[in-house]
Short mmCIF file of C-alpha atoms in Angstrom, two decimals:
data_model
loop_
_atom_site.label_atom_id
_atom_site.label_comp_id
_atom_site.label_asym_id
_atom_site.label_seq_id
_atom_site.Cartn_x
_atom_site.Cartn_y
_atom_site.Cartn_z
CA UNK A 3 39.49 71.69 -6.62
CA UNK A 4 36.85 69.19 -7.48
CA UNK A 5 33.24 70.40 -7.09
CA UNK A 6 30.10 68.11 -6.96
CA UNK A 7 26.78 69.02 -6.95
CA UNK A 8 23.64 66.58 -6.65
CA UNK A 9 19.95 66.93 -7.16
CA UNK A 10 17.47 66.60 -5.89
CA UNK A 11 18.19 67.04 -2.26
CA UNK A 12 14.92 64.97 -1.44
CA UNK A 13 13.28 62.58 -3.53
CA UNK A 14 9.77 60.81 -2.68
CA UNK A 15 8.38 57.98 -5.04
CA UNK A 16 5.92 55.44 -4.61
CA UNK A 17 6.82 51.84 -4.22
CA UNK A 18 7.61 49.92 -7.60
CA UNK A 19 8.29 53.67 -9.38
CA UNK A 20 11.89 54.70 -10.54
CA UNK A 21 13.86 56.84 -8.86
CA UNK A 22 16.54 59.28 -10.64
CA UNK A 23 19.35 60.94 -8.81
CA UNK A 24 21.82 63.21 -10.90
CA UNK A 25 25.15 65.00 -10.25
CA UNK A 26 27.66 67.09 -11.77
CA UNK A 27 31.19 67.75 -11.14
CA UNK A 28 33.76 70.10 -12.46
CA UNK A 29 37.25 68.59 -12.67
CA UNK A 30 37.79 66.91 -16.10
CA UNK A 31 40.29 64.91 -14.93
CA UNK A 32 38.06 62.64 -12.49
CA UNK A 33 37.73 59.34 -13.46
CA UNK A 34 35.99 57.39 -10.76
CA UNK A 35 32.46 58.13 -9.71
CA UNK A 36 30.78 56.08 -6.88
CA UNK A 37 27.51 55.99 -5.35
CA UNK A 38 27.21 55.29 -1.72
CA UNK A 39 24.05 54.45 0.28
CA UNK A 40 23.83 55.75 3.98
CA UNK A 41 21.10 54.17 6.09
CA UNK A 42 20.48 55.91 9.57
CA UNK A 43 23.24 55.86 12.06
CA UNK A 44 25.49 53.84 9.79
CA UNK A 45 28.45 54.89 7.48
CA UNK A 46 28.17 55.13 3.56
CA UNK A 47 28.07 52.02 2.14
CA UNK A 48 29.22 51.44 -1.82
CA UNK A 49 26.31 50.38 -3.91
CA UNK A 50 27.80 50.86 -7.63
CA UNK A 51 30.53 52.69 -9.06
CA UNK A 52 31.62 53.52 -12.52
CA UNK A 53 35.06 54.57 -14.16
CA UNK A 54 35.27 57.13 -17.07
CA UNK A 55 36.20 54.41 -19.54
CA UNK A 56 32.32 53.27 -19.54
CA UNK A 57 29.11 55.00 -20.30
CA UNK A 58 26.76 52.76 -18.24
CA UNK A 59 26.86 49.82 -15.91
CA UNK A 60 24.07 47.90 -13.98
CA UNK A 61 23.68 46.02 -10.90
CA UNK A 62 20.30 44.35 -10.76
CA UNK A 63 17.80 47.43 -10.16
CA UNK A 64 20.70 49.60 -9.94
CA UNK A 65 22.37 51.53 -12.88
CA UNK A 66 24.77 54.34 -13.42
CA UNK A 67 25.19 56.48 -16.23
CA UNK A 68 28.21 58.57 -17.18
CA UNK A 69 28.42 61.77 -19.81
CA UNK A 70 31.99 62.82 -19.79
CA UNK A 71 31.27 65.53 -21.87
CA UNK A 72 28.85 67.14 -19.77
CA UNK A 73 30.40 66.12 -16.83
CA UNK A 74 27.37 64.39 -15.22
CA UNK A 75 26.51 61.23 -14.29
CA UNK A 76 23.27 59.50 -12.52
CA UNK A 77 21.91 56.79 -10.58
CA UNK A 78 18.80 54.86 -11.81
CA UNK A 79 16.69 52.92 -9.22
CA UNK A 80 14.19 50.78 -10.89
CA UNK A 81 11.09 48.78 -9.10
CA UNK A 82 12.04 50.93 -5.80
CA UNK A 83 11.16 49.30 -2.65
CA UNK A 84 10.45 50.68 1.00
CA UNK A 85 14.11 49.43 2.02
CA UNK A 86 15.71 51.56 -0.89
CA UNK A 87 14.71 54.76 1.68
CA UNK A 88 18.15 56.09 2.42
CA UNK A 89 20.42 58.98 1.52
CA UNK A 90 22.36 58.55 -1.24
CA UNK A 91 25.29 60.32 -2.19
CA UNK A 92 27.56 60.51 -5.29
CA UNK A 93 31.20 61.05 -5.27
CA UNK A 94 34.05 61.95 -7.62
CA UNK A 95 37.81 60.73 -7.58
CA UNK A 96 40.93 61.42 -9.80
CA UNK A 97 41.84 57.99 -8.79
CA UNK A 98 40.13 54.41 -9.59
CA UNK A 99 40.05 53.54 -6.28
CA UNK A 100 38.32 56.28 -4.67
CA UNK A 101 41.27 57.86 -2.88
CA UNK A 102 40.19 61.62 -1.71
CA UNK A 103 36.52 61.38 -2.70
CA UNK A 104 34.63 64.41 -3.12
CA UNK A 105 31.12 64.06 -2.40
CA UNK A 106 27.72 65.60 -3.65
CA UNK A 107 25.59 66.94 -0.79
CA UNK A 108 23.23 63.76 -0.80
CA UNK A 109 19.65 63.11 -1.82
CA UNK A 110 17.08 61.40 1.03
CA UNK A 111 15.01 58.97 -1.17
CA UNK A 112 11.83 58.25 0.56
CA UNK A 113 9.79 55.22 -1.18
CA UNK A 114 6.16 55.04 0.21
CA UNK A 115 4.65 51.88 0.56
CA UNK B 99 31.54 39.78 6.86
CA UNK B 100 34.78 41.93 7.84
CA UNK B 101 33.75 45.49 8.78
CA UNK B 102 35.63 48.80 10.06
CA UNK B 103 34.65 49.61 13.63
CA UNK B 104 34.93 52.92 15.21
CA UNK B 105 34.93 54.04 18.86
CA UNK B 106 33.39 55.82 20.74
CA UNK B 107 30.02 55.96 18.88
CA UNK B 108 29.21 59.58 20.37
CA UNK B 109 31.85 61.90 22.45
CA UNK B 110 30.89 64.98 24.17
CA UNK B 111 33.79 67.18 25.00
CA UNK B 112 34.62 70.76 26.03
CA UNK B 113 35.73 73.66 23.93
CA UNK B 114 39.60 73.37 24.20
CA UNK B 115 40.03 69.61 25.17
CA UNK B 116 41.65 67.01 23.06
CA UNK B 117 39.97 64.19 21.47
CA UNK B 118 40.87 60.99 20.16
CA UNK B 119 38.58 58.53 17.75
CA UNK B 120 39.79 55.20 17.14
CA UNK B 121 39.18 52.98 14.50
CA UNK B 122 39.89 49.68 13.61
CA UNK B 123 40.02 49.10 9.69
CA UNK B 124 39.52 45.66 7.76
CA UNK B 125 42.52 43.65 8.68
CA UNK B 126 44.16 42.97 5.32
CA UNK B 127 43.43 46.66 4.06
CA UNK B 128 46.40 48.89 3.33
CA UNK B 129 44.89 52.66 3.05
CA UNK B 130 43.16 54.33 5.76
CA UNK B 131 40.90 57.49 5.76
CA UNK B 132 39.14 59.76 8.07
CA UNK B 133 36.18 61.56 6.48
CA UNK B 134 33.94 64.05 8.27
CA UNK B 135 30.06 65.06 7.67
CA UNK B 136 28.95 68.41 9.79
CA UNK B 137 25.27 67.92 10.25
CA UNK B 138 23.51 68.95 7.30
CA UNK B 139 26.42 69.10 5.03
CA UNK B 140 28.50 67.23 2.55
CA UNK B 141 30.90 64.23 3.70
CA UNK B 142 34.42 66.06 3.39
CA UNK B 143 37.91 64.08 3.08
CA UNK B 144 40.25 64.82 6.03
CA UNK B 145 43.29 62.84 5.32
CA UNK B 146 44.75 59.41 3.87
CA UNK B 147 47.42 57.42 5.30
CA UNK B 148 49.43 54.68 3.67
CA UNK B 149 52.54 52.55 4.85
CA UNK B 150 52.68 54.44 8.06
CA UNK B 151 52.44 58.05 6.62
CA UNK B 152 49.95 60.58 5.47
CA UNK B 153 49.85 60.32 1.90
CA UNK B 154 46.93 63.26 1.40
CA UNK B 155 45.31 65.65 3.34
CA UNK B 156 42.75 68.48 3.02
CA UNK B 157 42.56 72.00 3.90
CA UNK B 158 40.56 71.17 6.90
CA UNK B 159 43.41 68.50 8.15
CA UNK B 160 45.36 71.65 9.99
CA UNK B 161 47.90 71.48 12.75
CA UNK B 162 45.30 70.66 15.02
CA UNK B 163 44.84 67.38 13.92
CA UNK B 164 46.85 64.10 13.67
CA UNK B 165 46.88 60.77 12.86
CA UNK B 166 48.58 57.31 13.92
CA UNK B 167 48.49 53.79 13.20
CA UNK B 168 50.14 53.02 17.01
CA UNK B 169 49.99 49.18 16.57
CA UNK B 170 48.89 46.71 13.81
CA UNK B 171 45.29 47.13 13.93
CA UNK B 172 44.19 50.99 15.36
CA UNK B 173 44.12 53.99 13.39
CA UNK B 174 43.24 57.09 15.64
CA UNK B 175 42.41 60.48 14.72
CA UNK B 176 43.05 63.17 17.37
CA UNK B 177 42.16 66.89 17.72
CA UNK B 178 44.36 68.98 20.20
CA UNK B 179 41.82 71.31 21.13
CA UNK B 180 38.54 71.08 20.08
CA UNK B 181 36.31 73.95 18.91
CA UNK B 182 32.53 74.31 18.34
CA UNK B 183 33.38 74.22 14.49
CA UNK B 184 34.73 70.37 14.78
CA UNK B 185 31.24 69.03 16.11
CA UNK B 186 30.36 66.54 13.37
CA UNK B 187 30.17 62.90 12.46
CA UNK B 188 33.71 61.52 11.83
CA UNK B 189 34.08 58.41 9.60
CA UNK B 190 37.01 56.36 9.46
CA UNK B 191 37.42 54.43 5.93
CA UNK B 192 39.89 51.70 4.69
CA UNK B 193 40.41 49.87 1.32
CA UNK B 194 42.80 47.25 -0.09
CA UNK B 195 45.58 47.76 -2.61
CA UNK B 196 42.69 48.05 -5.09
CA UNK B 197 38.99 47.91 -4.59
CA UNK B 198 36.47 49.65 -3.05
CA UNK B 199 36.24 51.89 0.28
CA UNK B 200 34.51 50.36 3.53
CA UNK B 201 33.27 53.07 5.71
CA UNK B 202 32.95 52.62 9.49
CA UNK B 203 29.66 54.01 11.25
CA UNK B 204 31.00 56.77 12.65
CA UNK B 205 32.05 58.67 15.36
CA UNK B 206 29.67 61.44 16.60
CA UNK B 207 31.66 64.29 18.28
CA UNK B 208 29.83 66.98 19.96
CA UNK B 209 31.90 70.02 21.24
CA UNK B 210 30.07 72.47 23.94
#
């Protein structure tokens, strides 16, 4: 089955700096890659997603890139703010709408003011 | 904003007891899911449910687990005889026909 690896497990940045989180996946049939933000005591919340027919997607300070050949995808957060501090999860699925997601292990992002 | 709601937020139970976790998905959603997250580990898929039947389930979802949509609003996960290793955060999720997955805030299950 699919295996998703995520790095780093923790990331500490200064406010205003950029943060990059990377994931690799094993199943070349996966075609949907969402990113979730989980704040303390809450469920994961979708922040951005990308499908395998595009290489990059951007939404304000957040961008995701996908390299299908290398089977990896990355989350980029620019101009980080303290409220970006949370645990971020990448995931992969063979179905566009995210059925049966396989999650990465999570990255705890800490943005220091 | 509509949201997925889960109860209880935390349940403590003795090993061997039955537990029912409840979820109210977003009202116009058609697909329902349970995921779990053991402390410090990945979020893992358990089961998906569509049109009143299970559409997919993982290896974790063995005979001790069952799901039900007893009425038009609730979606429940039952663990028949809990084990210590069932201790985890259980997340319910739902989505419309096409579109993103919405997660609830989770139910923490502690098995003693």
